[in-house]
Amino acid sequence: MRGVLFVKFSNMTVSSPQARALAGELSVSAVRLARRLRGRHADPNITLSQLSALSTLVREGAMTPGALAGREGVQPPSMTRVIASLSARNLVDRRPHPTDGRQIIVAASASGLALIADEAKASEVWLTQWLAKLSAEELALLGQAVGIMGQLVERPIPRAG
Amino acid sequence: MRGVLFVKFSNMTVSSPQARALAGELSVSAVRLARRLRGRHADPNITLSQLSALSTLVREGAMTPGALAGREGVQPPSMTRVIASLSARNLVDRRPHPTDGRQIIVAASASGLALIADEAKASEVWLTQWLAKLSAEELALLGQAVGIMGQLVERPIPRAG
DNA sequence: TATTGTTATACTCTATAACTATA
DNA sequence: TATAGTTATAGAGTATAACAATA
């Protein structure tokens, strides 16, 4: 057991003080962790936004810019810029849509696939150094939390009051 | 049990395939969650970076800009801008250092304290709507994961590669 | 007329390098 | 000379509004 890791939240309900604290800390923790992990990759020149979009293309296959923007939770103009930067580095290909002249299809290129594979390999390097002090249980917890975070991202958020 | 939430990571070690996948997903999950939560606050005009710095000042007390930059994991010039924006909204006060004329002391103002309190209250609103579908166990898991994320942020990261 | 993608514009976050004031 | 903070500058991420091409 280390520090505050095992603070008991077992009796937490959605309106409990602990749940409220979680809500406040969740945003701040996410931005701090993203800040901390930015640039810590096999290729430090690729940004997390680019990596996120590219990994979605690899995982879910080719799609239109609009669809990718939807999957990533950004507006279409933002995705246009991300795709442009990926395309400039030949990590994605842009193909015309087979039936709709307005749309295009964005697909990970061979280089893009290779980059994602490299990232997966390189992850192990810093993982062993950085996460080595976490116990198997803590790693398991973090793995499950990442799954929950992924589900949360999929869920619509109500406007704050 | 919902979807992939309860995938078993119990046998995960630092060099297992699951751990590698976690390392790759952790960065992307953090940036997506931060993106998702940006602007979802009681005061939608305050940014997550500002909120993060202000909450640190509230939690840990007044400190110098350099110390705050260190706590937040950003460079001093970045913190200068965050402090300037907080100061422009009267959320922090800047006082001269008692003994060292080069330094200043930044402290949360009464308004800053009130804003953090408001955020905590408002969190409950969207929490109940957004996280309502999570079970008590999943909330507990997420709460513990936030704790681990906080500890990870404190830990030095080796260069990738 | 509606939809898709892009361009124009603006603001925030962040960094490095250079500068100012004080120790 | 060294340190703390700021200013200058630059690049990435994001958004909204306006635009062009196609359906």
Short mmCIF file of C-alpha atoms (C1' of nucleotides) in Angstrom, two decimals:
data_model
loop_
_atom_site.label_atom_id
_atom_site.label_comp_id
_atom_site.label_asym_id
_atom_site.label_seq_id
_atom_site.Cartn_x
_atom_site.Cartn_y
_atom_site.Cartn_z
CA MET A 1 0.00 0.00 0.00
CA ARG A 2 1.38 3.40 -1.00
CA GLY A 3 0.30 6.84 0.17
CA VAL A 4 -3.27 7.73 -0.62
CA LEU A 5 -3.76 5.15 -3.33
CA PHE A 6 -6.08 3.01 -1.34
CA VAL A 7 -8.37 5.63 0.06
CA LYS A 8 -11.72 3.96 0.42
CA PHE A 9 -14.35 5.06 -2.07
CA SER A 10 -16.37 1.89 -1.75
CA ASN A 11 -19.39 3.55 -0.23
CA MET A 12 -19.34 6.41 -2.68
CA THR A 13 -22.60 7.38 -4.32
CA VAL A 14 -23.15 9.92 -7.06
CA SER A 15 -24.00 12.66 -4.60
CA SER A 16 -21.52 11.88 -1.86
CA PRO A 17 -18.74 14.30 -0.93
CA GLN A 18 -16.20 11.84 -2.32
CA ALA A 19 -17.99 11.73 -5.66
CA ARG A 20 -18.02 15.51 -5.77
CA ALA A 21 -14.33 15.61 -5.07
CA LEU A 22 -13.78 13.09 -7.82
CA ALA A 23 -15.70 15.22 -10.28
CA GLY A 24 -13.53 18.21 -9.49
CA GLU A 25 -10.30 16.25 -9.52
CA LEU A 26 -11.09 14.30 -12.66
CA SER A 27 -10.74 17.29 -14.98
CA VAL A 28 -7.62 18.57 -13.32
CA SER A 29 -6.03 15.14 -13.16
CA ALA A 30 -6.70 14.52 -16.83
CA VAL A 31 -5.15 17.81 -17.95
CA ARG A 32 -2.13 17.33 -15.69
CA LEU A 33 -1.56 13.78 -16.89
CA ALA A 34 -1.91 14.82 -20.52
CA ARG A 35 0.57 17.64 -19.90
CA ARG A 36 2.95 15.22 -18.26
CA LEU A 37 2.78 12.68 -21.06
CA ARG A 38 2.97 15.12 -23.94
CA GLY A 39 6.02 14.48 -26.08
CA ARG A 40 6.93 11.26 -24.25
CA HIS A 41 6.73 9.03 -27.27
CA ALA A 42 8.83 7.00 -29.62
CA ASP A 43 8.57 9.90 -32.05
CA PRO A 44 8.57 13.04 -29.93
CA ASN A 45 7.62 15.10 -32.96
CA ILE A 46 4.13 13.70 -33.17
CA THR A 47 1.63 15.35 -30.86
CA LEU A 48 -0.94 13.60 -28.73
CA SER A 49 -3.78 14.93 -30.86
CA GLN A 50 -2.16 13.56 -33.98
CA LEU A 51 -1.39 10.27 -32.25
CA SER A 52 -4.95 10.00 -30.99
CA ALA A 53 -6.46 10.55 -34.44
CA LEU A 54 -3.99 8.21 -36.11
CA SER A 55 -4.56 5.45 -33.59
CA THR A 56 -8.31 5.76 -34.16
CA LEU A 57 -7.75 5.34 -37.91
CA VAL A 58 -5.60 2.29 -37.28
CA ARG A 59 -8.05 0.79 -34.81
CA GLU A 60 -11.30 1.56 -36.61
CA GLY A 61 -10.21 1.79 -40.22
CA ALA A 62 -10.43 4.53 -42.85
CA MET A 63 -13.18 7.10 -42.53
CA THR A 64 -14.16 10.62 -43.58
CA PRO A 65 -12.77 13.69 -41.78
CA GLY A 66 -16.21 14.39 -40.38
CA ALA A 67 -16.52 10.91 -38.95
CA LEU A 68 -13.06 11.09 -37.46
CA ALA A 69 -13.86 14.46 -35.88
CA GLY A 70 -16.94 12.85 -34.36
CA ARG A 71 -14.99 9.90 -33.01
CA GLU A 72 -12.34 12.19 -31.55
CA GLY A 73 -14.81 14.64 -30.12
CA VAL A 74 -13.56 17.73 -31.94
CA GLN A 75 -15.08 20.05 -34.50
CA PRO A 76 -14.46 19.43 -38.23
CA PRO A 77 -12.12 22.42 -38.72
CA SER A 78 -9.93 21.16 -35.89
CA MET A 79 -9.71 17.75 -37.51
CA THR A 80 -8.84 19.34 -40.84
CA ARG A 81 -5.70 20.73 -39.26
CA VAL A 82 -4.75 17.47 -37.57
CA ILE A 83 -5.23 15.55 -40.82
CA ALA A 84 -3.19 18.15 -42.67
CA SER A 85 -0.29 17.69 -40.27
CA LEU A 86 -0.53 13.90 -40.48
CA SER A 87 -0.74 14.08 -44.26
CA ALA A 88 2.28 16.38 -44.43
CA ARG A 89 4.25 13.65 -42.68
CA ASN A 90 2.80 10.95 -44.95
CA LEU A 91 1.21 9.18 -42.02
CA VAL A 92 -2.22 9.19 -43.65
CA ASP A 93 -3.53 9.02 -47.21
CA ARG A 94 -6.47 11.04 -48.49
CA ARG A 95 -8.56 9.28 -51.12
CA PRO A 96 -11.66 10.50 -52.93
CA HIS A 97 -14.95 9.11 -51.74
CA PRO A 98 -16.23 6.49 -54.22
CA THR A 99 -19.72 7.92 -54.60
CA ASP A 100 -19.87 11.34 -52.92
CA GLY A 101 -17.67 14.01 -54.45
CA ARG A 102 -17.94 16.20 -51.38
CA GLN A 103 -16.37 13.70 -49.04
CA ILE A 104 -12.89 12.21 -48.84
CA ILE A 105 -11.60 9.10 -47.14
CA VAL A 106 -8.67 9.35 -44.75
CA ALA A 107 -6.67 6.18 -44.12
CA ALA A 108 -3.53 5.38 -42.15
CA SER A 109 -0.60 4.87 -44.51
CA ALA A 110 2.03 2.15 -44.18
CA SER A 111 4.17 4.70 -42.34
CA GLY A 112 1.26 5.51 -40.07
CA LEU A 113 0.74 1.87 -39.22
CA ALA A 114 4.46 1.48 -38.57
CA LEU A 115 4.48 4.51 -36.30
CA ILE A 116 1.64 3.14 -34.18
CA ALA A 117 3.47 -0.17 -33.95
CA ASP A 118 6.65 1.63 -32.90
CA GLU A 119 4.76 3.54 -30.26
CA ALA A 120 3.43 0.31 -28.80
CA LYS A 121 6.93 -1.10 -28.62
CA ALA A 122 8.47 2.05 -27.19
CA SER A 123 5.72 2.30 -24.59
CA GLU A 124 7.16 -0.69 -22.87
CA VAL A 125 10.47 1.10 -22.35
CA TRP A 126 9.18 4.03 -20.37
CA LEU A 127 6.44 1.96 -18.85
CA THR A 128 8.97 -0.31 -17.18
CA GLN A 129 10.87 2.69 -15.88
CA TRP A 130 8.01 4.95 -14.99
CA LEU A 131 5.32 2.57 -13.83
CA ALA A 132 7.69 0.01 -12.37
CA LYS A 133 6.95 1.08 -8.82
CA LEU A 134 3.27 0.37 -9.19
CA SER A 135 2.12 -2.98 -7.92
CA ALA A 136 0.31 -5.45 -10.15
CA GLU A 137 -2.89 -4.46 -8.39
CA GLU A 138 -2.32 -0.78 -9.05
CA LEU A 139 -1.56 -1.45 -12.70
CA ALA A 140 -4.74 -3.49 -12.91
CA LEU A 141 -6.66 -0.62 -11.37
CA LEU A 142 -5.17 1.85 -13.81
CA GLY A 143 -5.96 -0.44 -16.72
CA GLN A 144 -9.58 -0.66 -15.66
CA ALA A 145 -9.70 3.09 -15.13
CA VAL A 146 -8.47 3.68 -18.66
CA GLY A 147 -11.36 1.51 -19.84
CA ILE A 148 -13.79 3.61 -17.85
CA MET A 149 -12.24 6.82 -19.14
CA GLY A 150 -12.74 5.52 -22.66
CA GLN A 151 -16.39 4.87 -21.95
CA LEU A 152 -16.82 8.28 -20.39
CA VAL A 153 -15.44 9.93 -23.51
CA GLU A 154 -18.14 8.16 -25.52
CA ARG A 155 -20.89 9.51 -23.31
CA PRO A 156 -22.59 12.88 -23.90
CA ILE A 157 -21.85 15.43 -21.19
CA PRO A 158 -24.58 17.70 -19.89
CA ARG A 159 -23.80 21.40 -19.68
CA ALA A 160 -22.56 22.48 -16.30
CA GLY A 161 -25.04 24.41 -14.23
CA MET B 1 -20.94 -5.44 -15.47
CA ARG B 2 -20.79 -3.17 -18.51
CA GLY B 3 -18.91 -3.66 -21.74
CA VAL B 4 -15.17 -3.89 -21.41
CA LEU B 5 -14.97 -2.31 -17.98
CA PHE B 6 -14.11 -5.49 -16.20
CA VAL B 7 -11.49 -6.87 -18.51
CA LYS B 8 -9.12 -8.76 -16.30
CA PHE B 9 -5.72 -7.12 -15.80
CA SER B 10 -5.03 -8.96 -12.59
CA ASN B 11 -2.09 -10.93 -13.92
CA MET B 12 -0.58 -7.89 -15.61
CA THR B 13 3.14 -7.29 -15.08
CA VAL B 14 5.17 -4.33 -16.25
CA SER B 15 6.27 -6.06 -19.43
CA SER B 16 3.09 -7.92 -20.30
CA PRO B 17 1.13 -7.17 -23.47
CA GLN B 18 -1.63 -5.68 -21.34
CA ALA B 19 0.80 -3.32 -19.66
CA ARG B 20 2.13 -2.26 -23.03
CA ALA B 21 -1.37 -1.57 -24.26
CA LEU B 22 -2.03 0.45 -21.12
CA ALA B 23 1.05 2.55 -21.72
CA GLY B 24 -0.11 3.41 -25.21
CA GLU B 25 -3.69 4.03 -24.19
CA LEU B 26 -2.87 6.08 -21.13
CA SER B 27 -1.60 9.09 -23.08
CA VAL B 28 -4.42 9.03 -25.59
CA SER B 29 -7.07 8.50 -22.92
CA ALA B 30 -5.77 11.41 -20.88
CA VAL B 31 -5.80 13.84 -23.81
CA ARG B 32 -9.27 12.71 -24.92
CA LEU B 33 -10.68 13.03 -21.43
CA ALA B 34 -9.12 16.45 -20.96
CA ARG B 35 -10.60 17.52 -24.31
CA ARG B 36 -13.96 16.17 -23.30
CA LEU B 37 -14.00 17.95 -19.98
CA ARG B 38 -12.66 21.29 -21.16
CA GLY B 39 -15.16 24.06 -20.55
CA ARG B 40 -17.50 21.82 -18.55
CA HIS B 41 -17.39 23.84 -15.38
CA ALA B 42 -19.45 26.08 -13.20
CA ASP B 43 -17.68 29.00 -14.85
CA PRO B 44 -17.13 27.96 -18.46
CA ASN B 45 -14.83 30.94 -18.96
CA ILE B 46 -12.09 29.55 -16.78
CA THR B 47 -9.77 27.11 -18.51
CA LEU B 48 -8.53 23.83 -17.12
CA SER B 49 -4.99 25.18 -16.83
CA GLN B 50 -6.22 28.13 -14.83
CA LEU B 51 -8.43 25.91 -12.70
CA SER B 52 -5.57 23.52 -12.09
CA ALA B 53 -3.22 26.26 -10.93
CA LEU B 54 -5.88 27.92 -8.82
CA SER B 55 -6.86 24.67 -7.14
CA THR B 56 -3.22 24.03 -6.29
CA LEU B 57 -3.01 27.47 -4.68
CA VAL B 58 -6.15 26.75 -2.68
CA ARG B 59 -5.01 23.31 -1.66
CA GLU B 60 -1.36 24.05 -0.88
CA GLY B 61 -1.45 27.73 -0.05
CA ALA B 62 0.28 30.80 -1.45
CA MET B 63 3.61 30.32 -3.21
CA THR B 64 5.93 31.93 -5.73
CA PRO B 65 5.29 31.65 -9.49
CA GLY B 66 8.33 29.44 -9.83
CA ALA B 67 7.14 27.06 -7.15
CA LEU B 68 3.68 26.92 -8.72
CA ALA B 69 5.20 26.19 -12.12
CA GLY B 70 7.10 23.34 -10.52
CA ARG B 71 4.01 21.94 -8.83
CA GLU B 72 2.04 22.16 -12.06
CA GLY B 73 4.81 20.71 -14.19
CA VAL B 74 5.12 23.64 -16.60
CA GLN B 75 7.87 26.12 -17.36
CA PRO B 76 7.94 29.50 -15.58
CA PRO B 77 6.93 31.56 -18.63
CA SER B 78 3.85 29.38 -19.06
CA MET B 79 2.87 29.96 -15.47
CA THR B 80 3.40 33.70 -15.87
CA ARG B 81 0.61 33.75 -18.43
CA VAL B 82 -1.73 31.59 -16.36
CA ILE B 83 -1.17 33.81 -13.34
CA ALA B 84 -1.73 36.91 -15.46
CA SER B 85 -5.10 35.60 -16.64
CA LEU B 86 -6.10 34.63 -13.10
CA SER B 87 -4.97 38.01 -11.81
CA ALA B 88 -6.90 39.84 -14.53
CA ARG B 89 -10.03 38.14 -13.21
CA ASN B 90 -9.10 38.93 -9.61
CA LEU B 91 -8.92 35.25 -8.73
CA VAL B 92 -5.42 35.57 -7.31
CA ASP B 93 -3.45 38.30 -5.53
CA ARG B 94 0.21 39.04 -6.15
CA ARG B 95 2.11 40.21 -3.11
CA PRO B 96 5.76 41.17 -2.77
CA HIS B 97 8.04 38.61 -1.16
CA PRO B 98 8.87 39.72 2.39
CA THR B 99 12.64 39.32 2.09
CA ASP B 100 13.56 38.72 -1.58
CA GLY B 101 12.75 41.58 -3.93
CA ARG B 102 13.04 39.33 -6.97
CA GLN B 103 10.24 37.02 -5.96
CA ILE B 104 6.52 37.54 -5.53
CA ILE B 105 3.90 35.56 -3.68
CA VAL B 106 0.77 34.46 -5.48
CA ALA B 107 -2.27 33.66 -3.36
CA ALA B 108 -5.85 32.71 -4.14
CA SER B 109 -8.15 35.67 -3.52
CA ALA B 110 -11.53 35.50 -1.85
CA SER B 111 -13.05 35.27 -5.32
CA GLY B 112 -10.66 32.47 -6.20
CA LEU B 113 -11.62 30.52 -3.12
CA ALA B 114 -15.28 31.08 -3.92
CA LEU B 115 -14.79 29.90 -7.48
CA ILE B 116 -13.18 26.65 -6.35
CA ALA B 117 -16.02 26.14 -3.90
CA ASP B 118 -18.54 26.79 -6.68
CA GLU B 119 -16.78 24.29 -8.93
CA ALA B 120 -17.05 21.65 -6.24
CA LYS B 121 -20.76 22.30 -5.91
CA ALA B 122 -21.41 22.42 -9.63
CA SER B 123 -19.45 19.23 -10.16
CA GLU B 124 -22.23 17.37 -8.46
CA VAL B 125 -24.72 18.53 -11.08
CA TRP B 126 -23.00 17.11 -14.11
CA LEU B 127 -21.61 14.24 -12.12
CA THR B 128 -25.07 12.98 -11.29
CA GLN B 129 -26.06 13.27 -14.93
CA TRP B 130 -22.89 12.11 -16.58
CA LEU B 131 -21.56 9.51 -14.19
CA ALA B 132 -24.94 8.30 -13.02
CA LYS B 133 -24.70 5.14 -15.08
CA LEU B 134 -21.51 4.08 -13.34
CA SER B 135 -21.94 1.70 -10.44
CA ALA B 136 -20.60 2.45 -7.00
CA GLU B 137 -17.77 0.03 -7.72
CA GLU B 138 -16.87 1.78 -10.96
CA LEU B 139 -16.91 5.16 -9.24
CA ALA B 140 -14.69 3.71 -6.55
CA LEU B 141 -12.32 2.42 -9.21
CA LEU B 142 -12.23 5.79 -10.92
CA GLY B 143 -11.60 7.54 -7.63
CA GLN B 144 -8.64 5.30 -6.92
CA ALA B 145 -7.38 5.75 -10.46
CA VAL B 146 -7.45 9.52 -10.02
CA GLY B 147 -5.27 9.01 -6.97
CA ILE B 148 -2.81 6.95 -8.99
CA MET B 149 -2.82 9.51 -11.78
CA GLY B 150 -1.96 12.16 -9.24
CA GLN B 151 0.96 10.10 -8.01
CA LEU B 152 2.15 9.46 -11.55
CA VAL B 153 2.21 13.19 -12.21
CA GLU B 154 4.56 13.60 -9.26
CA ARG B 155 6.98 11.02 -10.61
CA PRO B 156 9.81 11.87 -13.04
CA ILE B 157 9.35 10.36 -16.50
CA PRO B 158 12.31 8.90 -18.38
CA ARG B 159 12.77 10.00 -21.96
CA ALA B 160 11.15 7.69 -24.47
CA GLY B 161 13.23 5.96 -27.08
"C1'" DT C 1 -31.48 23.96 -49.92
"C1'" DA C 2 -28.56 20.86 -47.14
"C1'" DT C 3 -24.16 18.70 -46.35
"C1'" DT C 4 -19.03 18.18 -46.44
"C1'" DG C 5 -14.85 19.90 -46.10
"C1'" DT C 6 -11.91 23.91 -45.95
"C1'" DT C 7 -10.33 28.63 -45.02
"C1'" DA C 8 -10.21 32.76 -42.05
"C1'" DT C 9 -9.69 34.37 -37.64
"C1'" DA C 10 -8.98 34.33 -32.77
"C1'" DC C 11 -7.70 32.62 -28.27
"C1'" DT C 12 -5.34 29.37 -25.07
"C1'" DC C 13 -1.41 26.41 -23.83
"C1'" DT C 14 3.09 25.57 -24.04
"C1'" DA C 15 8.00 26.01 -25.01
"C1'" DT C 16 12.75 28.24 -25.69
"C1'" DA C 17 15.52 32.33 -25.78
"C1'" DA C 18 16.37 36.86 -24.38
"C1'" DC C 19 15.75 40.52 -21.09
"C1'" DT C 20 15.22 43.04 -16.36
"C1'" DA C 21 15.72 43.44 -11.59
"C1'" DT C 22 17.52 41.80 -7.42
"C1'" DA C 23 20.72 38.85 -4.53
"C1'" DT D 1 27.58 35.92 -11.36
"C1'" DA D 2 23.33 33.57 -10.26
"C1'" DT D 3 18.39 33.56 -9.67
"C1'" DA D 4 13.31 34.94 -10.26
"C1'" DG D 5 10.20 36.64 -13.05
"C1'" DT D 6 8.78 38.58 -17.38
"C1'" DT D 7 8.64 39.57 -22.32
"C1'" DA D 8 9.28 38.09 -27.15
"C1'" DT D 9 8.37 34.78 -30.32
"C1'" DA D 10 6.67 30.54 -32.25
"C1'" DG D 11 3.96 26.30 -32.95
"C1'" DA D 12 0.03 23.30 -31.76
"C1'" DG D 13 -4.92 22.68 -30.44
"C1'" DT D 14 -9.27 24.26 -30.49
"C1'" DA D 15 -13.42 26.93 -31.64
"C1'" DT D 16 -16.89 29.77 -34.42
"C1'" DA D 17 -18.10 31.97 -38.67
"C1'" DA D 18 -17.80 32.24 -43.49
"C1'" DC D 19 -16.97 30.01 -47.89
"C1'" DA D 20 -16.75 26.58 -51.96
"C1'" DA D 21 -18.13 22.38 -53.99
"C1'" DT D 22 -21.33 18.78 -54.37
"C1'" DA D 23 -25.81 16.29 -53.44
#
